PDB file of C-alpha atoms in Angstrom:
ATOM      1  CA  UNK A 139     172.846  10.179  83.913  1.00 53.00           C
ATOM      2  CA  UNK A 140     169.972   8.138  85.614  1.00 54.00           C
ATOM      3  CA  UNK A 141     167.711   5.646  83.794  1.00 54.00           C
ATOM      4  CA  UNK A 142     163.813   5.998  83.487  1.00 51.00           C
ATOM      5  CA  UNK A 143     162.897   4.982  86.642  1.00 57.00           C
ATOM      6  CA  UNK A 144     165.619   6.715  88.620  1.00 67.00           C
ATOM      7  CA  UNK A 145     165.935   9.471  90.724  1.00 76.00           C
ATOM      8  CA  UNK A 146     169.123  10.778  91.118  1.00 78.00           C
ATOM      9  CA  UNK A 147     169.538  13.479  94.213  1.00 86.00           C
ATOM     10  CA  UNK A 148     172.807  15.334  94.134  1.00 89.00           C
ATOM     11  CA  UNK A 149     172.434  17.447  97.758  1.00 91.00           C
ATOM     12  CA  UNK A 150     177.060  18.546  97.428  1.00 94.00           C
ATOM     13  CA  UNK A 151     179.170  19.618  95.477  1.00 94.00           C
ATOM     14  CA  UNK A 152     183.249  19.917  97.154  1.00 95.00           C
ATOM     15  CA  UNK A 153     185.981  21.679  95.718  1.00 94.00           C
ATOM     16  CA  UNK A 154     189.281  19.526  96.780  1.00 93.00           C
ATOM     17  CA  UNK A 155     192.835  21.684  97.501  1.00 90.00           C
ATOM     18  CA  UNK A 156     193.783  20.251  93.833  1.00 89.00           C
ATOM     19  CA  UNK A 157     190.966  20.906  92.221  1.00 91.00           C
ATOM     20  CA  UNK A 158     189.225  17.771  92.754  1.00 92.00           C
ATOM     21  CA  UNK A 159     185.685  17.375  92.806  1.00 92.00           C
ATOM     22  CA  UNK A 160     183.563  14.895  94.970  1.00 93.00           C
ATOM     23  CA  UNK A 161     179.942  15.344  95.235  1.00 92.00           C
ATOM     24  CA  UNK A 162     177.520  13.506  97.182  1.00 93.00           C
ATOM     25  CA  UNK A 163     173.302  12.478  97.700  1.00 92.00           C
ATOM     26  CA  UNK A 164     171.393   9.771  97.209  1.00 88.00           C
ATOM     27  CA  UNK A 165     169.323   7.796  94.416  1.00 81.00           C
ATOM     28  CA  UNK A 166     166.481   5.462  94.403  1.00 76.00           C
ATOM     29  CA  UNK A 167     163.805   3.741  92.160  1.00 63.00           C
ATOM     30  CA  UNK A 168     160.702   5.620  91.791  1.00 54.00           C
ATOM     31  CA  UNK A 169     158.879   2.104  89.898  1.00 47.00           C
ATOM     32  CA  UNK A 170     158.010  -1.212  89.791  1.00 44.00           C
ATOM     33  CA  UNK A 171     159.993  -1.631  85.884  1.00 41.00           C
ATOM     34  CA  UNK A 172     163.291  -1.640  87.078  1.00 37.00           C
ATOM     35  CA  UNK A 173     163.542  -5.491  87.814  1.00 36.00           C
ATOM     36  CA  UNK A 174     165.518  -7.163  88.117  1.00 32.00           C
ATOM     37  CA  UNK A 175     167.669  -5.290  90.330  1.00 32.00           C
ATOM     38  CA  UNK A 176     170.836  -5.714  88.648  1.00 31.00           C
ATOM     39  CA  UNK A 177     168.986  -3.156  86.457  1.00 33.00           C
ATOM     40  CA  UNK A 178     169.234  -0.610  88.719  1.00 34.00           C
ATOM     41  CA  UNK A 179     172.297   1.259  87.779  1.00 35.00           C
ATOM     42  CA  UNK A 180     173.361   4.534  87.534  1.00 38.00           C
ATOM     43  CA  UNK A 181     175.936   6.423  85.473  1.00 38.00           C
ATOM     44  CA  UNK A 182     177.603   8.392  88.021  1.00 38.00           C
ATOM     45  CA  UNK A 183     180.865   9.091  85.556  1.00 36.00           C
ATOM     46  CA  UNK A 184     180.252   8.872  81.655  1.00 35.00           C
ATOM     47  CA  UNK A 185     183.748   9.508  81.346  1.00 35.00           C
ATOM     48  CA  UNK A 186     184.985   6.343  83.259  1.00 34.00           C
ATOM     49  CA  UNK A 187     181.952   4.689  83.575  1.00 37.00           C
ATOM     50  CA  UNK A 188     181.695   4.380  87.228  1.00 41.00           C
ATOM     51  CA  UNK A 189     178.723   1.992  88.092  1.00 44.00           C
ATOM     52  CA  UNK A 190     176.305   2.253  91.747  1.00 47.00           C
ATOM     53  CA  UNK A 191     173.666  -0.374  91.845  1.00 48.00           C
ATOM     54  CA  UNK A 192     170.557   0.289  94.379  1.00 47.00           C
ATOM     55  CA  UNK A 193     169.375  -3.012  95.144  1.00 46.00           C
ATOM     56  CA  UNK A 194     166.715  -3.140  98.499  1.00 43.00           C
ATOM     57  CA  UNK A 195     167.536  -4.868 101.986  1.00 42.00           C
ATOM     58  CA  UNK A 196     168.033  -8.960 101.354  1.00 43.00           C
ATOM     59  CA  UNK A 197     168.572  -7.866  97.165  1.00 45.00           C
ATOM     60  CA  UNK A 198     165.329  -7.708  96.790  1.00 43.00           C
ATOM     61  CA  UNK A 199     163.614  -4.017  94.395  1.00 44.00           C
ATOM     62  CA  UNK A 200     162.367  -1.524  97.378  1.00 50.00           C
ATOM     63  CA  UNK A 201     160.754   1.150  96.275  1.00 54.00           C
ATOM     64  CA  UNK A 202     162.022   5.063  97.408  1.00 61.00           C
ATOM     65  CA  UNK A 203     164.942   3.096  99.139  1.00 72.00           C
ATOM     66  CA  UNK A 204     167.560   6.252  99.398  1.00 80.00           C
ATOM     67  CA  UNK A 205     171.310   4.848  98.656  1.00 83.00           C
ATOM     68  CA  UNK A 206     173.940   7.178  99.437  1.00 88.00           C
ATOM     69  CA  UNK A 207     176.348   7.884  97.426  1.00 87.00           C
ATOM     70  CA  UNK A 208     179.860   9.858  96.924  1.00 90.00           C
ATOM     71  CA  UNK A 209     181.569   9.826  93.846  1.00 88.00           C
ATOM     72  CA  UNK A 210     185.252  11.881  93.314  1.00 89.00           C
ATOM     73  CA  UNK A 211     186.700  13.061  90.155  1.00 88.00           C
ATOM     74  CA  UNK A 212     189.866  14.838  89.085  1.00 84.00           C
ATOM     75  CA  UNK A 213     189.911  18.268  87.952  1.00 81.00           C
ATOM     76  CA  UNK A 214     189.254  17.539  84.722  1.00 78.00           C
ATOM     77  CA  UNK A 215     186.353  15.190  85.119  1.00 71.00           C
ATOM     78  CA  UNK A 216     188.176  11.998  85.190  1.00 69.00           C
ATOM     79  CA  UNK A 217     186.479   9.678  87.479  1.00 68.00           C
ATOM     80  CA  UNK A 218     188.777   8.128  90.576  1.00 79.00           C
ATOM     81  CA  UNK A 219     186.202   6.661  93.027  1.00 84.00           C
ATOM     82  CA  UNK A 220     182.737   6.211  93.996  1.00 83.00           C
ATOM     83  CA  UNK A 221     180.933   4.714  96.999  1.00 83.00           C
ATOM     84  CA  UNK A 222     177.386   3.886  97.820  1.00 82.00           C
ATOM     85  CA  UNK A 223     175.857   3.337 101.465  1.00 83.00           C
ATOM     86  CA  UNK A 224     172.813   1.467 101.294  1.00 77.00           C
ATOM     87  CA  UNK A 225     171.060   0.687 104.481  1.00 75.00           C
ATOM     88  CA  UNK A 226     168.885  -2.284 105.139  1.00 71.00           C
ATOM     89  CA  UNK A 227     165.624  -2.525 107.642  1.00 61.00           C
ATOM     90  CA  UNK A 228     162.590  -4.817 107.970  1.00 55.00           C
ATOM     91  CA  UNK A 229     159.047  -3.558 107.888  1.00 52.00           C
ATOM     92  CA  UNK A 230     157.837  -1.133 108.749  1.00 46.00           C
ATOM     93  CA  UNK A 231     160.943   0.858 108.816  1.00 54.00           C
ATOM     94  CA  UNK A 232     161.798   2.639 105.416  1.00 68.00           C
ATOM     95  CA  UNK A 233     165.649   1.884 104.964  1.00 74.00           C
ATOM     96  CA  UNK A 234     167.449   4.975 103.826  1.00 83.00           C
ATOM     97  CA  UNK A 235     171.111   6.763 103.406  1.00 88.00           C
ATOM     98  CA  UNK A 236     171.817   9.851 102.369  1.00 90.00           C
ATOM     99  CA  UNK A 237     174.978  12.521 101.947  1.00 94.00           C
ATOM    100  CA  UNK A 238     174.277  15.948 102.826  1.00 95.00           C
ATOM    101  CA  UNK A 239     177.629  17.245 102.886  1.00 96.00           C
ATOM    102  CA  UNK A 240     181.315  16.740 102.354  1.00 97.00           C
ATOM    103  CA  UNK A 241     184.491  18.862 103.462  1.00 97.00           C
ATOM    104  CA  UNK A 242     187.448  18.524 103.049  1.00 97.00           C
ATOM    105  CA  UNK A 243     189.883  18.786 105.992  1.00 97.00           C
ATOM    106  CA  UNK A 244     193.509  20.332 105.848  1.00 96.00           C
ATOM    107  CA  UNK A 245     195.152  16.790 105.214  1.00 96.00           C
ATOM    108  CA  UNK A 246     193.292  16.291 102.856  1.00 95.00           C
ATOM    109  CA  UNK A 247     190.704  14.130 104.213  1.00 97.00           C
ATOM    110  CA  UNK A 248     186.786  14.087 103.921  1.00 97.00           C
ATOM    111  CA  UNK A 249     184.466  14.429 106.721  1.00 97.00           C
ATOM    112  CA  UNK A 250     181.026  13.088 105.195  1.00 97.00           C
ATOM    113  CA  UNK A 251     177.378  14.112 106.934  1.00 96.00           C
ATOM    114  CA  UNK A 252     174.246  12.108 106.834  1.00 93.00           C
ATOM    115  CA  UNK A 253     171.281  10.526 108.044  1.00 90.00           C
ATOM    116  CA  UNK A 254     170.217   7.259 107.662  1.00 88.00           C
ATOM    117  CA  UNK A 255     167.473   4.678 108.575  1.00 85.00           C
ATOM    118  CA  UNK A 256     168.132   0.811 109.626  1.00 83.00           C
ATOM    119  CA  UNK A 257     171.661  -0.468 109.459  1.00 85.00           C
ATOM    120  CA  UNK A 258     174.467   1.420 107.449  1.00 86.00           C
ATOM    121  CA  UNK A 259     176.942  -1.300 106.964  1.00 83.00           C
ATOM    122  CA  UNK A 260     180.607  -0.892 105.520  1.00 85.00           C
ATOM    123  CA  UNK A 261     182.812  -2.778 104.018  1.00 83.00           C
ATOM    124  CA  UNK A 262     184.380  -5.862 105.323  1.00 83.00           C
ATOM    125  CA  UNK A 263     188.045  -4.424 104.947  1.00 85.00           C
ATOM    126  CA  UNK A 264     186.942  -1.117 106.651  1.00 87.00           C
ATOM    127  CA  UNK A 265     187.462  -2.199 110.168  1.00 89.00           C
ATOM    128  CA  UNK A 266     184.109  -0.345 110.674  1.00 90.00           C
ATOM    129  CA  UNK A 267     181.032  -1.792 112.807  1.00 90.00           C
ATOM    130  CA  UNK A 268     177.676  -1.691 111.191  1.00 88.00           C
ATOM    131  CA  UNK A 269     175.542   1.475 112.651  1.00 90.00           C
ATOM    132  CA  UNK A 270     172.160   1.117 113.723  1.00 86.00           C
ATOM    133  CA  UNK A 271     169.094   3.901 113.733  1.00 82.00           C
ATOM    134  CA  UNK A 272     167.436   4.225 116.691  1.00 75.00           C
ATOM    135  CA  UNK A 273     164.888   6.871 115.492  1.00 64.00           C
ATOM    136  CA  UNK A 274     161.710   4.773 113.825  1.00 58.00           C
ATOM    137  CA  UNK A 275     161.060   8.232 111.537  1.00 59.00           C
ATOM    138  CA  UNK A 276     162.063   9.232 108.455  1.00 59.00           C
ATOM    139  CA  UNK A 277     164.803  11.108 108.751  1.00 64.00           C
ATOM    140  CA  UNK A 278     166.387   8.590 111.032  1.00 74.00           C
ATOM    141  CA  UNK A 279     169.641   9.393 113.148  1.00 86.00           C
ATOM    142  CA  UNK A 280     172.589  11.579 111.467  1.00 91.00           C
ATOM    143  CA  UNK A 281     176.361  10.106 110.569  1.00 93.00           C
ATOM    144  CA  UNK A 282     179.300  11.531 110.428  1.00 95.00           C
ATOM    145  CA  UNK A 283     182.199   9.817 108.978  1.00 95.00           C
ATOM    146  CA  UNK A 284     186.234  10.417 107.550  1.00 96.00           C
ATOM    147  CA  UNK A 285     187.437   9.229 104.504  1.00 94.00           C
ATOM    148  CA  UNK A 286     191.244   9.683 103.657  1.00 93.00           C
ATOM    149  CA  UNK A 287     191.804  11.461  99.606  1.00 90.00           C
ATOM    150  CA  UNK A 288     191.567   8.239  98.570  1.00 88.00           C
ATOM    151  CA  UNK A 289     188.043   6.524  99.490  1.00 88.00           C
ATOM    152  CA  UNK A 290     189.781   4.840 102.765  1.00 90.00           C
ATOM    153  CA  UNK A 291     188.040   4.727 105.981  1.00 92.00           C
ATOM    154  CA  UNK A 292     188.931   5.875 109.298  1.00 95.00           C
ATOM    155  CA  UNK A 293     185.803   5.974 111.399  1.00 94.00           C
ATOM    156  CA  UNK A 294     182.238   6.739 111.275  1.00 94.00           C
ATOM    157  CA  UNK A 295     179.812   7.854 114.035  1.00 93.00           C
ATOM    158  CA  UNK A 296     176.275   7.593 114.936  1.00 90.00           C
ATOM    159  CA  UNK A 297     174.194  10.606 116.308  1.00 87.00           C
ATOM    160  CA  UNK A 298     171.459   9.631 119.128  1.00 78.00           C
ATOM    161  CA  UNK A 299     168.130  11.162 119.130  1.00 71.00           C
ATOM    162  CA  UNK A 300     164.609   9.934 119.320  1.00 63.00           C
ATOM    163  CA  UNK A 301     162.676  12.567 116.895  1.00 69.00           C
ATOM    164  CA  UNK A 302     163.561  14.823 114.009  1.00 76.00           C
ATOM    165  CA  UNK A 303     167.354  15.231 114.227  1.00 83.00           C
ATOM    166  CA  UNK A 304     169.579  15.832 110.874  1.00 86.00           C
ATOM    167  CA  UNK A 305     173.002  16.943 110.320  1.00 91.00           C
ATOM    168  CA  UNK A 306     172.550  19.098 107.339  1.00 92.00           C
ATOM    169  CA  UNK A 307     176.045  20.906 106.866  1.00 95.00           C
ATOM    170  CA  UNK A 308     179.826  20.760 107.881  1.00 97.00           C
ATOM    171  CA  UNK A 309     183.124  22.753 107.408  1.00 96.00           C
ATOM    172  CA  UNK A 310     186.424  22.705 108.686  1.00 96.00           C
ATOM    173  CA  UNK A 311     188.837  24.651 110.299  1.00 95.00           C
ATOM    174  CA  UNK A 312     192.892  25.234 109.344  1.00 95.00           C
ATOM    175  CA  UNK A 313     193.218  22.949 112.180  1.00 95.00           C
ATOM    176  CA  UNK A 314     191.441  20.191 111.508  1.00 96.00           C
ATOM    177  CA  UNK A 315     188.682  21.153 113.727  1.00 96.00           C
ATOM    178  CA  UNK A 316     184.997  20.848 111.619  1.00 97.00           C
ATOM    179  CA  UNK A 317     182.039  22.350 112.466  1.00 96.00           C
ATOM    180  CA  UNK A 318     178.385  20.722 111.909  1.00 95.00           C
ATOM    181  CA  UNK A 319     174.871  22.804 111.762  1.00 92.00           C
ATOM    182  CA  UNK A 320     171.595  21.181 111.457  1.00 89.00           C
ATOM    183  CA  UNK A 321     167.910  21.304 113.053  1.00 85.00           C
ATOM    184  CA  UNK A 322     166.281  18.326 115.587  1.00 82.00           C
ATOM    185  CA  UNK A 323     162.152  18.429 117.342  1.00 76.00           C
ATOM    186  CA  UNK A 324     161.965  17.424 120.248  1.00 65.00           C
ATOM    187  CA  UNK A 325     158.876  16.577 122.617  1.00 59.00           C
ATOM    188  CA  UNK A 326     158.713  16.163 126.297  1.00 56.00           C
ATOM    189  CA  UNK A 327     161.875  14.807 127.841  1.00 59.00           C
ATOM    190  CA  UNK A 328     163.281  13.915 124.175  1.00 62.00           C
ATOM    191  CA  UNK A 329     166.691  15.288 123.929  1.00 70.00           C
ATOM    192  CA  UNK A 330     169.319  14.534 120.877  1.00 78.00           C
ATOM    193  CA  UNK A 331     172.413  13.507 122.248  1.00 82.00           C
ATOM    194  CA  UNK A 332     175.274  14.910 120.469  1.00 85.00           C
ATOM    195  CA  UNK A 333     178.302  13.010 121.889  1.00 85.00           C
ATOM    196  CA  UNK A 334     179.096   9.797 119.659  1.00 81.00           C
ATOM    197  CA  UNK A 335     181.468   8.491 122.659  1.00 72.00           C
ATOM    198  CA  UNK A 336     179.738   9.358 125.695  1.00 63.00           C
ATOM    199  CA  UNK A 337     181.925   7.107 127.220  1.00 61.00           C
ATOM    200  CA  UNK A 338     184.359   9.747 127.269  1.00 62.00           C
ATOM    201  CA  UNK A 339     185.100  12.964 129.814  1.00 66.00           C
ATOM    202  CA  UNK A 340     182.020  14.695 128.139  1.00 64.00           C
ATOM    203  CA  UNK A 341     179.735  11.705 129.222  1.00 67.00           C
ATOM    204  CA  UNK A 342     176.089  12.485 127.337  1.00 70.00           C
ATOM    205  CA  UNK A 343     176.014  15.852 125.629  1.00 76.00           C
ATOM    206  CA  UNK A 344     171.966  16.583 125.147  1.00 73.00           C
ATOM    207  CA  UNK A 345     170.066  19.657 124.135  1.00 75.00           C
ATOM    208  CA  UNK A 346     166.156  20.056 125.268  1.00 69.00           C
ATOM    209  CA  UNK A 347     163.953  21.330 122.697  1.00 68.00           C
ATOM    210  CA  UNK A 348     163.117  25.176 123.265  1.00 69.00           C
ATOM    211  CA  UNK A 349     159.991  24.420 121.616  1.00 66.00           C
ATOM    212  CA  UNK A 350     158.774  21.179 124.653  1.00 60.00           C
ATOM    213  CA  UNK A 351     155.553  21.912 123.791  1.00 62.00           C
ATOM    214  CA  UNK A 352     155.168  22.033 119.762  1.00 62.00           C
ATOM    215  CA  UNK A 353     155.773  19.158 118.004  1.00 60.00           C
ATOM    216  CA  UNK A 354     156.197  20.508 114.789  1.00 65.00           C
ATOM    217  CA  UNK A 355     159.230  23.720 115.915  1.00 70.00           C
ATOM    218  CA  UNK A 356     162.514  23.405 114.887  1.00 76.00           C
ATOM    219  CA  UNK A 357     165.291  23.967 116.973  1.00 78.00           C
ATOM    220  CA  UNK A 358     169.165  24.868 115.000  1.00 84.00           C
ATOM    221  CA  UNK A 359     172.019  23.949 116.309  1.00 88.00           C
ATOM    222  CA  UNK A 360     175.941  23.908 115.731  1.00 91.00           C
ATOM    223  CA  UNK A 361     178.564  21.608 116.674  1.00 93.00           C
ATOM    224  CA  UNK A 362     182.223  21.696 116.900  1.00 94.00           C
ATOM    225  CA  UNK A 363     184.262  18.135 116.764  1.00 94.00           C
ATOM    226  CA  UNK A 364     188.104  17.219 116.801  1.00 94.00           C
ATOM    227  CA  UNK A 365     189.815  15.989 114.112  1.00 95.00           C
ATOM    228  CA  UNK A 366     189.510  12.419 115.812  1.00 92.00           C
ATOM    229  CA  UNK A 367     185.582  12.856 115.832  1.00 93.00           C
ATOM    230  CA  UNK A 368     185.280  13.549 119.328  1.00 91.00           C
ATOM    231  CA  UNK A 369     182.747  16.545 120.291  1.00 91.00           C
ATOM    232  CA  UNK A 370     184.387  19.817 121.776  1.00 91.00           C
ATOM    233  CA  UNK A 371     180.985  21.395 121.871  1.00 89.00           C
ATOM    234  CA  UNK A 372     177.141  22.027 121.108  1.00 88.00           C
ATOM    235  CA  UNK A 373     174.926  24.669 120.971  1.00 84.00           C
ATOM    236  CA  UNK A 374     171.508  26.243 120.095  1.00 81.00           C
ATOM    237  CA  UNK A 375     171.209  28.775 117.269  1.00 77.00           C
ATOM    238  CA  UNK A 376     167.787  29.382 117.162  1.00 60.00           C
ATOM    239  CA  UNK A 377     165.627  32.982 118.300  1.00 53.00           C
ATOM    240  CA  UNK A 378     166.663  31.999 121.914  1.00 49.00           C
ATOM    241  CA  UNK A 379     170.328  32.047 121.799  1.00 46.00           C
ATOM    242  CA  UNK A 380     173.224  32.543 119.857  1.00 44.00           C
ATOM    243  CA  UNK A 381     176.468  31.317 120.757  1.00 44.00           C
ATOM    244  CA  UNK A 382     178.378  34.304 120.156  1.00 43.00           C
ATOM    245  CA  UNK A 383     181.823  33.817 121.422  1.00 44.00           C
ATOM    246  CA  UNK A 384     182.097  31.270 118.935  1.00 43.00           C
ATOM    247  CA  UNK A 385     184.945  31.421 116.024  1.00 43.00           C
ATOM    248  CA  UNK A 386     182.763  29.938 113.319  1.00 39.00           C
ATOM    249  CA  UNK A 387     183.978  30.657 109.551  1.00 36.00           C
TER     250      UNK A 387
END
């Protein structure tokens, strides 16, 4: 449970090949009476007790500051591990992380989907680089990362696009493939760039909005990735096109 003051946003829930269970979202403080901000804990595991803090960028309360946060428990409800993500930006950005879904690949690893605002910083034993936002709005730039069964890193990746652009969904194939769906806006020339390595043979992978001219449409999309996190392809799936010689499950 959450104390008064808390809002606690569960967006997944993953079933794990032996039954365990991770689920994933964010949490933030919704008032001023939470100081100081070692107060600001949450109960993620009554059984085990498992403890997030959501302190704001330089430790200091920020209000509606979204931490992330994935939390994995046995079958039974024992509590294992939990993680928090909590990204940090100056004025007059509004620092955020959230989960928005987990799956779990045939090896047993996760591959996590997010968006974020500011920095996202891991740990120092990760071997991970900080990611930065380039997107000034809300919902920021998406992230996709793998974790091994047990809460260990492998790498994370930052999506590029300069407007409304969210990974909302993933799954994976029985070969390790996983697929992500999601929405971006786009206005003008803005494109989202779905390629985390354009440095590769792919180079910049971008999709135009349909919708140049409205602001406010929405454009779906899906995209397929290797195991390794490298994109094998993206495409609309919107009322102008449907990829339909994809295998999606």
């Amino acid at each position: 449970g959450a104390p008064a003051g808390i809002n606690m946003n569960p967006r997944t829930v993953t079933l794990g090949q032996a039954g365990e269970i991770y689920v994933g979202g964010n949490f933030s403080a919704i008032n001023d009476n939470l100081n100081p901000p070692q107060e600001l804990i949450h109960e993620l595991d009554p059984k085990v007790s498992t403890q997030l803090n959501s302190i704001g960028p330089s430790g200091k309360l920020a209000l509606d500051v979204k931490t992330a946060f994935l939390l994995k428990t046995g079958a039974t409800g024992t509590g294992s591990w939990a993680y928090q993500w909590l990204a940090d930006a100056v004025d007059p950005q509004k620092p955020m992380a959230k989960i928005n879904d987990v799956s779990v690949a045939p090896d047993g690893d996760l591959i996590v989907v997010g968006d974020f605002v500011g920095t996202l910083e891991f740990p120092a034993d990760s071997g991970l680089s900080p990611l930065e936002s380039v997107s000034e709005l809300s919902t920021g730039n998406p992230f996709v990362m793998r974790l091994n069964p047990y809460g260990g890193y492998k790498w994370a990746h930052r999506l590029q696009g300069t407007n409304h652009f969210q990974f909302m969904d993933v799954e994976t194939d029985t070969t390790g493939d996983f697929y992500v769906s999601g929405a971006f806006q786009g206005v003008g020339d803005n494109k989202v760039d779905f390629n985390p390595t354009p440095s590769n043979d792919l180079g910049h992978v971008q999709l135009p909005s349909h919708y140049a001219g409205n602001a406010i449409a929405i454009n779906g999309f899906v995209a397929r990735y290797k195991p390794n996190g490298e994109l094998d392809r993206a495409d609309y799936v919107d009322d102008s096109t449907t990829p339909a010689d994809w295998d999606l499950i």
